[in-house]
Amino acid sequence: MTADDHDGSLFSRVRAVAGGAGHALRAALVPLVPRSVPGSVPAAAGLALRERTTARPSQASVPRPGGRLRAPQPPGGPRRPSALRGAVAAFEKAKRAWDRPLTAYYVLLGSSLLITALGLVMVFSASQIKALEYGLPSTYYFRKQLFAAVLGTGLLITASRLPVRLHRAFAYPLLLGSAFLMCLVQVPGIGESVNGNQNWLYLGGPFQLQPSEFGKLALVLWGADLLARKDAKKLLGQWKHMLVPLVPVAFMILGLIMLGGDMGTAIILTAILFGLLWLAGAPTRLFAGVLSVAGVIGVLLIKTSGNRMDRLACIGATEVTPGGGCWQAVHGIYALASGGWFGSGLGASVEKWGQLPEPHTDFIFAVTGEELGLAGTLSVLALFAALGYAGIRVAGRTEDAFVRFAAGGVTTWITAQAVVNIGAVLGLLPIAGVPLPLFSYGGSALLPTMFAIGLLICFARSEPAARAALARRGPGFLTGATKRTMRRFVRRRPSGER
C-alpha cells in the first residue's frame, strides 16, 4: 500500500466517524424541536435553530471600560416601561380624540348642560330657606328657575339650528329693542328698583325682566356684525373705523345701565367691548387709550358712591366690621371654609339659614362650596374652563369674521362674568352683584346666556370639517335608530305578508 492510499483510507475513516457523530447529534436534537407533522421537522424551526447556533455574539458580551458587561439592547433600541408606554398611548389617543372636528360642539353642549343642571340642583338647595322666610313655598324659586331653564333650552336649540346669516340679521333689531327697554326702566311707574338698582321691568305676576342682560347679547351680535362688515372692506386698519361707531354705542348702553346704578353689568359690558377690540386687532396704544378712559370713569363712579367704596374695602376681609360691614363677604368665606374636601352634603348648608345674603343668586358658589366641598367647586371651575376653551377654539378655527368676533365676544362675556362672580365670593374682587352664568337663580340672566351658548354651538356646527362629520353620520340618533329597526323588521317578515 502506498502512502497516498494510506492517507485516503485514513481520510475516509475520519469522514465516516464525523458523519456518524453528525447523525447522532441530529437524532438527539430532533425530539427537542416542535413538529407540525409526525416524522418531519418544520423548516421555520430549523431556520430558527440554525440562526441561534450561528448568530454572532451580541453587544451584551462586550465589556465596558470599567469591566462591567453592557446591558443587552433590543433590536429597536431601549424599550420604555409598560406603564410609561400605556400612558403615552393614552395621551396620544386622547390628543387625537380632542382634535376631532366635533370636539368643540360636544364640549359646548355637554359643559353648558351640566352647569345648568347642577345650577338647578343648587338653586333648589340654596333657595328653600329664603322662600320660607318670605312666606313662599319652599320650591318657589326652583320652579321659576326650572321654567326659565326649559325656555332657555328651547332658545339654545333654536339658536344652534339657525343659519349664521339670520343671527346677523337679528343684530340691529335686538340692539334697538334692548336700548328701548333700558330707557323704559327709567320711567317712573314702569321700572322697578331691586336692591337699590333701577334696572327691572315688571311683567305681571311673579315675572320681572332685566333688559341690561339682553343688552350684553345685543352688543355682542351688533358689534360682531359691524366689525365683520368693516373687515370685509379692509377698514379696520384705520383707528376711526375701528372705534366709531362701536365705542360710542357701547358707551351709550353703559350710560343707560349706570343710570340704574348697576355697575356689575357695566363691568361685563366693558369686558365685552375690550374683547371685541382685541379680536379686531386694535393696536396697543389705541387699546390702552380706551382702557384708560374706562378706568377713569370707573374710578369716578366708585369714588362718588359710598356703597361701592364699602364693597371695595371688603376685598380680602375675614372679619365683620363693628358697624356690620363686609357681612356678606365674610360669611361667604365662612361657607367655603366649612365645606372641607367633599362638603357637608346637599341641603346641609348652615350659612343659608339667614346668615349669608343672596345665597341663591350672587353667592350660590359659596353655598356650593359648603355643601359639595372643594370637589364641587373645582368641578364647576373645570366646566367653565372647558366652556371657555371650546369658545376660544371656535373663534380661532373659523375663517368667517362675524363668527370669530361673535364667538370671541360670547366667550369673553361668560368667562368674565364667571371670574367676577367667583372672585367676589373668594374675596379677591369687590362684590359686583352679577350672577354666575347658567348657575345662579335668575331667568333674565339665564335666557340670553343660553341663547348665546346656542350661538357658539351653531358656529361649531358651521365649520366645514364639522359639517362633513355631521353629514357622514346621517340622521339624528332617534331617527336613524327607528329606520334601522324598521328595516330589520321588514327583512324578518315573510315575503307573502309584504
Short mmCIF file of C-alpha atoms in Angstrom, two decimals:
data_model
loop_
_atom_site.label_atom_id
_atom_site.label_comp_id
_atom_site.label_asym_id
_atom_site.label_seq_id
_atom_site.Cartn_x
_atom_site.Cartn_y
_atom_site.Cartn_z
CA MET A 1 0.00 0.00 0.00
CA THR A 2 1.41 3.32 -0.96
CA ALA A 3 1.42 6.46 1.19
CA ASP A 4 -1.30 8.01 -0.88
CA ASP A 5 -3.58 5.00 -0.40
CA HIS A 6 -2.91 5.09 3.32
CA ASP A 7 -3.82 8.79 3.53
CA GLY A 8 -7.02 8.24 1.52
CA SER A 9 -8.20 5.39 3.70
CA LEU A 10 -7.45 7.46 6.83
CA PHE A 11 -9.44 10.42 5.47
CA SER A 12 -12.36 8.12 4.66
CA ARG A 13 -12.39 6.71 8.19
CA VAL A 14 -12.33 10.25 9.72
CA ARG A 15 -15.20 11.38 7.48
CA ALA A 16 -17.23 8.30 8.44
CA VAL A 17 -16.68 8.98 12.11
CA ALA A 18 -17.69 12.68 11.66
CA GLY A 19 -20.77 11.67 9.71
CA GLY A 20 -21.79 9.25 12.42
CA ALA A 21 -21.35 11.95 15.07
CA GLY A 22 -23.46 14.34 12.97
CA HIS A 23 -26.25 11.75 12.67
CA ALA A 24 -26.15 11.16 16.42
CA LEU A 25 -26.31 14.89 17.17
CA ARG A 26 -29.24 15.32 14.78
CA ALA A 27 -31.05 12.39 16.34
CA ALA A 28 -30.59 13.95 19.77
CA LEU A 29 -31.82 17.42 18.74
CA VAL A 30 -34.85 16.42 16.65
CA PRO A 31 -37.08 15.46 19.66
CA LEU A 32 -36.44 18.90 21.17
CA VAL A 33 -37.87 20.77 18.16
CA PRO A 34 -41.73 21.09 17.88
CA ARG A 35 -43.07 19.07 14.99
CA SER A 36 -46.05 20.08 12.88
CA VAL A 37 -46.21 16.75 11.09
CA PRO A 38 -45.10 13.47 12.70
CA GLY A 39 -41.73 12.41 11.46
CA SER A 40 -40.78 15.81 9.97
CA VAL A 41 -39.03 18.91 11.28
CA PRO A 42 -40.60 22.29 10.32
CA ALA A 43 -38.42 24.43 8.14
CA ALA A 44 -39.08 27.51 10.29
CA ALA A 45 -37.88 25.69 13.42
CA GLY A 46 -34.75 24.52 11.61
CA LEU A 47 -34.01 28.04 10.44
CA ALA A 48 -34.53 29.42 13.94
CA LEU A 49 -32.23 26.77 15.40
CA ARG A 50 -29.59 27.49 12.75
CA GLU A 51 -29.79 31.23 13.44
CA ARG A 52 -29.37 30.64 17.17
CA THR A 53 -26.34 28.44 16.74
CA THR A 54 -24.66 30.64 14.13
CA ALA A 55 -25.58 34.11 15.49
CA ARG A 56 -22.78 36.47 16.31
CA PRO A 57 -22.26 37.47 19.91
CA SER A 58 -24.45 40.45 20.91
CA GLN A 59 -23.24 43.64 22.43
CA ALA A 60 -24.01 42.20 25.86
CA SER A 61 -20.78 40.19 25.68
CA VAL A 62 -18.66 43.28 25.05
CA PRO A 63 -17.27 44.54 28.35
CA ARG A 64 -17.28 48.24 29.18
CA PRO A 65 -14.04 50.03 30.04
CA GLY A 66 -14.87 49.65 33.73
CA GLY A 67 -15.07 45.89 33.43
CA ARG A 68 -18.86 45.58 33.66
CA LEU A 69 -20.89 43.94 30.93
CA ARG A 70 -23.12 46.13 28.82
CA ALA A 71 -26.86 45.57 29.23
CA PRO A 72 -28.45 43.79 26.27
CA GLN A 73 -30.22 46.13 23.83
CA PRO A 74 -33.35 45.08 21.93
CA PRO A 75 -33.28 45.39 18.11
CA GLY A 76 -35.47 48.54 18.12
CA GLY A 77 -33.48 50.36 20.78
CA PRO A 78 -34.24 50.65 24.51
CA ARG A 79 -37.85 49.87 25.37
CA ARG A 80 -39.94 52.03 27.67
CA PRO A 81 -41.56 50.53 30.76
CA SER A 82 -45.02 49.12 30.15
CA ALA A 83 -46.69 51.75 32.38
CA LEU A 84 -44.97 54.59 30.52
CA ARG A 85 -45.91 53.11 27.14
CA GLY A 86 -49.53 52.85 28.27
CA ALA A 87 -49.55 56.46 29.46
CA VAL A 88 -48.03 57.71 26.20
CA ALA A 89 -50.51 55.68 24.15
CA ALA A 90 -53.43 57.00 26.22
CA PHE A 91 -52.17 60.57 25.79
CA GLU A 92 -51.85 60.17 22.02
CA LYS A 93 -55.33 58.64 21.83
CA ALA A 94 -56.82 61.49 23.89
CA LYS A 95 -55.00 64.04 21.73
CA ARG A 96 -56.40 62.52 18.54
CA ALA A 97 -59.90 62.47 20.05
CA TRP A 98 -59.55 66.10 21.20
CA ASP A 99 -58.56 67.24 17.70
CA ARG A 100 -61.67 65.81 16.04
CA PRO A 101 -63.94 68.26 14.17
CA LEU A 102 -66.90 67.86 16.56
CA THR A 103 -64.93 68.27 19.78
CA ALA A 104 -65.96 71.90 20.32
CA TYR A 105 -69.57 71.03 19.54
CA TYR A 106 -69.74 68.30 22.17
CA VAL A 107 -67.76 70.24 24.78
CA LEU A 108 -70.01 73.28 24.43
CA LEU A 109 -73.19 71.24 24.61
CA GLY A 110 -72.06 68.99 27.44
CA SER A 111 -70.47 71.63 29.69
CA SER A 112 -73.35 74.10 29.33
CA LEU A 113 -75.99 71.47 30.09
CA LEU A 114 -74.01 70.16 33.07
CA ILE A 115 -73.59 73.66 34.51
CA THR A 116 -77.30 74.36 34.07
CA ALA A 117 -78.34 71.05 35.63
CA LEU A 118 -76.01 71.47 38.61
CA GLY A 119 -77.22 75.06 38.95
CA LEU A 120 -80.82 73.86 39.20
CA VAL A 121 -79.83 71.46 41.98
CA MET A 122 -78.03 74.19 43.90
CA VAL A 123 -80.83 76.72 43.39
CA PHE A 124 -83.26 74.18 44.86
CA SER A 125 -80.98 73.66 47.85
CA ALA A 126 -79.93 77.28 48.44
CA SER A 127 -83.30 78.99 47.94
CA GLN A 128 -85.59 76.97 50.22
CA ILE A 129 -84.88 78.92 53.41
CA LYS A 130 -85.11 82.27 51.59
CA ALA A 131 -88.50 81.29 50.11
CA LEU A 132 -89.84 80.22 53.51
CA GLU A 133 -88.54 83.46 55.01
CA TYR A 134 -90.75 85.40 52.60
CA GLY A 135 -93.74 83.15 53.27
CA LEU A 136 -93.49 81.39 49.90
CA PRO A 137 -93.44 77.65 49.11
CA SER A 138 -90.00 76.14 49.54
CA THR A 139 -89.80 75.28 45.82
CA TYR A 140 -90.89 78.74 44.63
CA TYR A 141 -87.51 79.89 43.27
CA PHE A 142 -86.67 76.44 41.95
CA ARG A 143 -89.86 76.24 39.90
CA LYS A 144 -89.23 79.67 38.37
CA GLN A 145 -85.67 78.72 37.53
CA LEU A 146 -86.79 75.39 36.06
CA PHE A 147 -89.32 77.20 33.87
CA ALA A 148 -86.61 79.60 32.68
CA ALA A 149 -84.26 76.67 32.00
CA VAL A 150 -86.91 74.98 29.83
CA LEU A 151 -87.42 78.20 27.86
CA GLY A 152 -83.67 78.68 27.65
CA THR A 153 -83.21 75.17 26.30
CA GLY A 154 -85.68 75.98 23.54
CA LEU A 155 -83.73 79.17 22.75
CA LEU A 156 -80.47 77.21 22.75
CA ILE A 157 -81.81 74.64 20.28
CA THR A 158 -83.30 77.36 18.08
CA ALA A 159 -80.10 79.39 18.05
CA SER A 160 -77.99 76.32 17.28
CA ARG A 161 -80.15 75.46 14.24
CA LEU A 162 -80.44 78.91 12.69
CA PRO A 163 -78.04 79.81 9.89
CA VAL A 164 -75.37 82.38 10.61
CA ARG A 165 -76.90 84.96 8.27
CA LEU A 166 -80.09 85.06 10.37
CA HIS A 167 -78.08 85.71 13.50
CA ARG A 168 -76.52 88.68 11.75
CA ALA A 169 -79.98 89.89 10.75
CA PHE A 170 -81.07 89.87 14.43
CA ALA A 171 -78.25 92.20 15.48
CA TYR A 172 -79.81 95.60 14.81
CA PRO A 173 -83.38 94.79 15.98
CA LEU A 174 -82.01 93.28 19.18
CA LEU A 175 -79.83 96.32 19.86
CA LEU A 176 -82.69 98.76 19.30
CA GLY A 177 -85.11 96.70 21.37
CA SER A 178 -82.68 96.38 24.28
CA ALA A 179 -81.93 100.11 24.26
CA PHE A 180 -85.65 100.91 24.22
CA LEU A 181 -86.34 98.62 27.18
CA MET A 182 -83.42 100.10 29.12
CA CYS A 183 -84.95 103.53 28.57
CA LEU A 184 -88.32 102.27 29.85
CA VAL A 185 -86.63 101.16 33.07
CA GLN A 186 -86.07 104.81 33.97
CA VAL A 187 -89.73 105.76 33.51
CA PRO A 188 -91.49 106.10 36.89
CA GLY A 189 -94.22 103.54 37.36
CA ILE A 190 -92.75 101.16 34.78
CA GLY A 191 -89.28 100.46 36.05
CA GLU A 192 -88.68 98.83 39.41
CA SER A 193 -85.82 99.09 41.87
CA VAL A 194 -84.33 95.90 43.34
CA ASN A 195 -81.55 96.13 45.95
CA GLY A 196 -81.03 99.78 45.10
CA ASN A 197 -80.67 99.27 41.31
CA GLN A 198 -83.30 100.71 38.96
CA ASN A 199 -82.90 98.14 36.20
CA TRP A 200 -86.03 95.93 36.24
CA LEU A 201 -89.32 95.88 34.35
CA TYR A 202 -92.42 94.39 35.98
CA LEU A 203 -94.21 91.98 33.61
CA GLY A 204 -97.09 90.97 35.86
CA GLY A 205 -97.43 88.19 38.38
CA PRO A 206 -94.12 86.84 39.65
CA PHE A 207 -92.23 87.74 36.46
CA GLN A 208 -89.72 90.55 36.07
CA LEU A 209 -87.29 91.39 33.30
CA GLN A 210 -83.82 92.91 33.41
CA PRO A 211 -83.19 94.47 29.97
CA SER A 212 -79.49 95.03 30.62
CA GLU A 213 -78.92 91.26 30.43
CA PHE A 214 -80.21 91.28 26.87
CA GLY A 215 -78.01 94.29 26.19
CA LYS A 216 -74.96 92.01 26.54
CA LEU A 217 -76.20 89.74 23.78
CA ALA A 218 -77.18 92.75 21.64
CA LEU A 219 -73.71 94.30 21.96
CA VAL A 220 -72.03 91.02 21.00
CA LEU A 221 -74.14 90.44 17.88
CA TRP A 222 -74.22 94.05 16.71
CA GLY A 223 -70.51 94.64 17.40
CA ALA A 224 -69.54 91.41 15.61
CA ASP A 225 -71.66 92.30 12.57
CA LEU A 226 -70.25 95.83 12.47
CA LEU A 227 -66.63 94.72 12.70
CA ALA A 228 -67.18 91.94 10.14
CA ARG A 229 -68.55 94.44 7.61
CA LYS A 230 -65.60 96.76 8.16
CA ASP A 231 -63.18 93.85 7.94
CA ALA A 232 -64.65 92.84 4.57
CA LYS A 233 -63.94 96.36 3.31
CA LYS A 234 -60.40 96.41 4.81
CA LEU A 235 -61.24 99.36 7.07
CA LEU A 236 -60.16 98.01 10.45
CA GLY A 237 -56.62 99.22 9.86
CA GLN A 238 -57.85 102.79 10.46
CA TRP A 239 -58.45 103.67 14.10
CA LYS A 240 -61.54 105.81 13.41
CA HIS A 241 -63.31 102.93 11.68
CA MET A 242 -62.36 100.56 14.49
CA LEU A 243 -63.70 102.86 17.22
CA VAL A 244 -66.66 104.51 15.51
CA PRO A 245 -69.49 103.73 15.98
CA LEU A 246 -68.63 100.72 18.19
CA VAL A 247 -67.26 102.60 21.19
CA PRO A 248 -69.88 105.43 21.21
CA VAL A 249 -72.78 102.94 21.04
CA ALA A 250 -71.20 100.79 23.76
CA PHE A 251 -70.79 103.88 25.98
CA MET A 252 -74.43 104.79 25.33
CA ILE A 253 -75.54 101.36 26.58
CA LEU A 254 -73.21 101.70 29.56
CA GLY A 255 -74.73 105.08 30.36
CA LEU A 256 -78.25 103.65 30.32
CA ILE A 257 -77.16 100.88 32.66
CA MET A 258 -75.34 103.21 35.03
CA LEU A 259 -78.44 105.39 35.28
CA GLY A 260 -79.95 102.47 37.15
CA GLY A 261 -76.85 102.04 39.30
CA ASP A 262 -75.92 98.55 38.04
CA MET A 263 -72.14 98.76 37.90
CA GLY A 264 -71.69 94.97 37.82
CA THR A 265 -73.40 94.65 34.45
CA ALA A 266 -71.46 97.70 33.25
CA ILE A 267 -68.20 95.91 34.05
CA ILE A 268 -69.24 92.89 31.98
CA LEU A 269 -70.25 95.12 29.03
CA THR A 270 -66.88 96.86 29.24
CA ALA A 271 -65.14 93.47 29.12
CA ILE A 272 -67.17 92.55 26.02
CA LEU A 273 -66.15 95.84 24.36
CA PHE A 274 -62.47 95.23 25.06
CA GLY A 275 -62.77 91.66 23.82
CA LEU A 276 -64.22 92.83 20.51
CA LEU A 277 -61.50 95.45 20.10
CA TRP A 278 -58.79 92.90 20.87
CA LEU A 279 -60.23 90.44 18.32
CA ALA A 280 -60.39 93.22 15.75
CA GLY A 281 -56.65 93.74 16.16
CA ALA A 282 -56.67 97.09 17.91
CA PRO A 283 -53.13 98.42 18.35
CA THR A 284 -51.71 98.58 21.85
CA ARG A 285 -51.81 102.37 22.07
CA LEU A 286 -55.45 102.50 21.00
CA PHE A 287 -56.34 99.68 23.35
CA ALA A 288 -54.54 101.38 26.24
CA GLY A 289 -56.29 104.67 25.48
CA VAL A 290 -59.77 103.18 25.62
CA LEU A 291 -58.84 101.26 28.76
CA SER A 292 -57.56 104.43 30.41
CA VAL A 293 -60.77 106.31 29.67
CA ALA A 294 -62.87 103.46 31.03
CA GLY A 295 -60.65 103.23 34.11
CA VAL A 296 -61.01 106.96 34.87
CA ILE A 297 -64.79 106.76 34.52
CA GLY A 298 -64.86 103.70 36.78
CA VAL A 299 -62.79 105.39 39.48
CA LEU A 300 -65.08 108.42 39.44
CA LEU A 301 -68.18 106.22 39.74
CA ILE A 302 -66.67 104.34 42.68
CA LYS A 303 -65.46 107.46 44.47
CA THR A 304 -68.87 109.14 44.24
CA SER A 305 -70.72 106.17 45.80
CA GLY A 306 -70.34 105.21 49.45
CA ASN A 307 -71.81 101.76 48.81
CA ARG A 308 -69.22 100.99 46.14
CA MET A 309 -66.42 102.24 48.37
CA ASP A 310 -67.60 99.91 51.13
CA ARG A 311 -67.59 96.97 48.73
CA LEU A 312 -64.09 97.85 47.59
CA ALA A 313 -62.92 97.90 51.20
CA CYS A 314 -64.19 94.34 51.75
CA ILE A 315 -61.62 92.73 49.44
CA GLY A 316 -59.83 90.07 51.48
CA ALA A 317 -61.90 90.76 54.60
CA THR A 318 -62.09 87.92 57.15
CA GLU A 319 -63.86 89.72 59.99
CA VAL A 320 -67.10 91.71 60.07
CA THR A 321 -66.51 95.36 60.91
CA PRO A 322 -68.03 96.79 64.12
CA GLY A 323 -70.69 98.54 62.06
CA GLY A 324 -71.71 95.31 60.31
CA GLY A 325 -69.77 95.97 57.14
CA CYS A 326 -68.42 93.16 54.92
CA TRP A 327 -71.07 90.82 56.33
CA GLN A 328 -71.79 89.12 53.00
CA ALA A 329 -68.14 88.79 52.00
CA VAL A 330 -67.07 87.33 55.35
CA HIS A 331 -69.92 84.82 55.56
CA GLY A 332 -69.19 83.73 52.00
CA ILE A 333 -65.66 82.86 53.16
CA TYR A 334 -67.11 81.06 56.19
CA ALA A 335 -69.30 78.94 53.90
CA LEU A 336 -66.38 77.96 51.69
CA ALA A 337 -64.12 77.23 54.66
CA SER A 338 -66.64 74.96 56.38
CA GLY A 339 -67.14 72.81 53.26
CA GLY A 340 -63.89 70.88 53.50
CA TRP A 341 -62.94 68.44 50.78
CA PHE A 342 -66.36 67.00 49.96
CA GLY A 343 -68.78 69.33 51.75
CA SER A 344 -71.47 68.79 54.31
CA GLY A 345 -73.94 67.33 51.81
CA LEU A 346 -76.77 68.70 49.70
CA GLY A 347 -79.21 70.73 51.77
CA ALA A 348 -76.94 70.75 54.82
CA SER A 349 -75.62 74.32 54.47
CA VAL A 350 -75.66 76.39 57.65
CA GLU A 351 -74.91 79.80 56.14
CA LYS A 352 -78.06 79.81 54.00
CA TRP A 353 -80.19 79.91 57.19
CA GLY A 354 -80.24 83.69 57.20
CA GLN A 355 -76.52 84.30 57.70
CA LEU A 356 -75.48 84.64 54.05
CA PRO A 357 -77.36 87.24 51.97
CA GLU A 358 -78.38 86.24 48.43
CA PRO A 359 -77.42 82.56 48.80
CA HIS A 360 -79.24 81.54 45.60
CA THR A 361 -78.06 84.37 43.33
CA ASP A 362 -74.75 86.20 43.74
CA PHE A 363 -73.31 83.87 46.40
CA ILE A 364 -74.56 80.49 45.20
CA PHE A 365 -70.94 79.47 44.64
CA ALA A 366 -70.33 79.83 48.39
CA VAL A 367 -73.25 77.51 49.18
CA THR A 368 -71.89 75.08 46.58
CA GLY A 369 -68.54 75.06 48.37
CA GLU A 370 -70.20 74.46 51.73
CA GLU A 371 -72.42 71.60 50.57
CA LEU A 372 -70.22 69.97 47.91
CA GLY A 373 -66.81 70.98 49.20
CA LEU A 374 -63.66 71.62 47.25
CA ALA A 375 -64.53 68.80 44.86
CA GLY A 376 -67.79 70.50 43.90
CA THR A 377 -66.29 73.94 43.41
CA LEU A 378 -63.40 72.57 41.33
CA SER A 379 -65.92 70.69 39.19
CA VAL A 380 -67.76 73.95 38.49
CA LEU A 381 -64.49 75.69 37.64
CA ALA A 382 -63.50 72.84 35.32
CA LEU A 383 -66.82 73.06 33.47
CA PHE A 384 -66.42 76.81 32.96
CA ALA A 385 -62.82 76.27 31.81
CA ALA A 386 -64.00 73.69 29.27
CA LEU A 387 -66.71 76.06 28.07
CA GLY A 388 -64.21 78.88 27.67
CA TYR A 389 -61.73 76.67 25.82
CA ALA A 390 -64.38 75.47 23.40
CA GLY A 391 -65.42 79.05 22.68
CA ILE A 392 -61.82 80.07 22.01
CA ARG A 393 -61.40 77.02 19.78
CA VAL A 394 -64.43 78.01 17.71
CA ALA A 395 -63.22 81.61 17.38
CA GLY A 396 -59.70 80.53 16.44
CA ARG A 397 -60.54 77.94 13.79
CA THR A 398 -63.09 79.82 11.71
CA GLU A 399 -62.39 81.91 8.64
CA ASP A 400 -65.67 83.86 8.93
CA ALA A 401 -65.02 87.25 10.51
CA PHE A 402 -68.51 87.51 12.03
CA VAL A 403 -68.21 84.06 13.62
CA ARG A 404 -64.79 84.93 15.02
CA PHE A 405 -65.96 88.21 16.57
CA ALA A 406 -69.25 86.81 17.89
CA ALA A 407 -67.69 83.65 19.35
CA GLY A 408 -64.95 85.68 20.98
CA GLY A 409 -67.47 88.17 22.38
CA VAL A 410 -69.69 85.46 23.87
CA THR A 411 -66.69 83.67 25.39
CA THR A 412 -65.42 86.93 26.88
CA TRP A 413 -68.87 87.67 28.30
CA ILE A 414 -69.34 84.30 30.03
CA THR A 415 -65.78 83.88 31.31
CA ALA A 416 -65.51 87.49 32.54
CA GLN A 417 -68.82 87.24 34.40
CA ALA A 418 -67.79 83.92 35.96
CA VAL A 419 -64.45 85.41 37.07
CA VAL A 420 -66.11 88.49 38.58
CA ASN A 421 -68.69 86.41 40.48
CA ILE A 422 -66.30 83.74 41.76
CA GLY A 423 -63.62 86.31 42.54
CA ALA A 424 -66.10 88.24 44.71
CA VAL A 425 -67.10 85.07 46.59
CA LEU A 426 -63.44 84.23 47.22
CA GLY A 427 -62.77 87.75 48.49
CA LEU A 428 -60.37 88.56 45.65
CA LEU A 429 -62.61 91.12 43.92
CA PRO A 430 -65.26 93.57 45.12
CA ILE A 431 -68.83 92.30 45.20
CA ALA A 432 -70.29 93.41 41.87
CA GLY A 433 -73.75 91.85 42.13
CA VAL A 434 -73.51 89.77 38.93
CA PRO A 435 -74.86 86.21 38.83
CA LEU A 436 -72.81 83.14 37.96
CA PRO A 437 -73.70 82.37 34.31
CA LEU A 438 -76.04 79.40 33.81
CA PHE A 439 -75.76 78.60 37.53
CA SER A 440 -77.29 81.33 39.67
CA TYR A 441 -81.00 81.98 40.05
CA GLY A 442 -82.45 84.47 37.58
CA GLY A 443 -84.38 83.94 34.38
CA SER A 444 -83.38 87.30 32.89
CA ALA A 445 -79.74 86.25 33.01
CA LEU A 446 -80.32 82.62 32.04
CA LEU A 447 -82.31 83.18 28.83
CA PRO A 448 -79.83 85.38 26.90
CA THR A 449 -76.91 83.30 28.17
CA MET A 450 -78.42 80.06 26.85
CA PHE A 451 -79.16 81.76 23.53
CA ALA A 452 -75.50 82.81 23.43
CA ILE A 453 -74.45 79.19 24.06
CA GLY A 454 -76.70 78.21 21.15
CA LEU A 455 -74.78 80.73 19.04
CA LEU A 456 -71.49 79.04 19.90
CA ILE A 457 -72.95 75.62 19.09
CA CYS A 458 -74.21 76.97 15.76
CA PHE A 459 -70.75 78.29 14.96
CA ALA A 460 -69.14 74.99 15.96
CA ARG A 461 -71.53 73.12 13.65
CA SER A 462 -70.86 75.52 10.77
CA GLU A 463 -67.17 74.63 10.48
CA PRO A 464 -66.52 72.80 7.18
CA ALA A 465 -64.98 69.77 8.91
CA ALA A 466 -67.83 69.62 11.43
CA ARG A 467 -70.44 69.86 8.67
CA ALA A 468 -68.77 67.00 6.84
CA ALA A 469 -68.64 64.89 10.01
CA LEU A 470 -72.31 65.52 10.74
CA ALA A 471 -73.24 64.70 7.13
CA ARG A 472 -71.40 61.38 7.35
CA ARG A 473 -73.34 60.48 10.47
CA GLY A 474 -76.64 60.87 8.62
CA PRO A 475 -79.90 61.49 10.51
CA GLY A 476 -80.21 62.04 14.22
CA PHE A 477 -79.88 59.27 16.74
CA LEU A 478 -83.59 58.61 17.25
CA THR A 479 -84.49 58.91 13.57
CA GLY A 480 -81.63 56.71 12.47
CA ALA A 481 -82.37 54.07 15.14
CA THR A 482 -86.04 53.98 14.15
CA LYS A 483 -85.21 53.50 10.47
CA ARG A 484 -82.73 50.72 11.22
CA THR A 485 -85.27 48.92 13.41
CA MET A 486 -87.95 49.12 10.71
CA ARG A 487 -85.56 47.77 8.09
CA ARG A 488 -84.72 44.77 10.28
CA PHE A 489 -88.42 44.17 10.96
CA VAL A 490 -89.26 44.22 7.25
CA ARG A 491 -86.43 41.81 6.44
CA ARG A 492 -87.70 39.31 9.04
CA ARG A 493 -91.30 39.29 7.72
CA PRO A 494 -92.24 36.51 5.25
CA SER A 495 -92.41 37.66 1.64
CA GLY A 496 -96.12 36.81 1.41
CA GLU A 497 -97.00 39.32 4.18
CA ARG A 498 -95.48 42.34 2.50
#
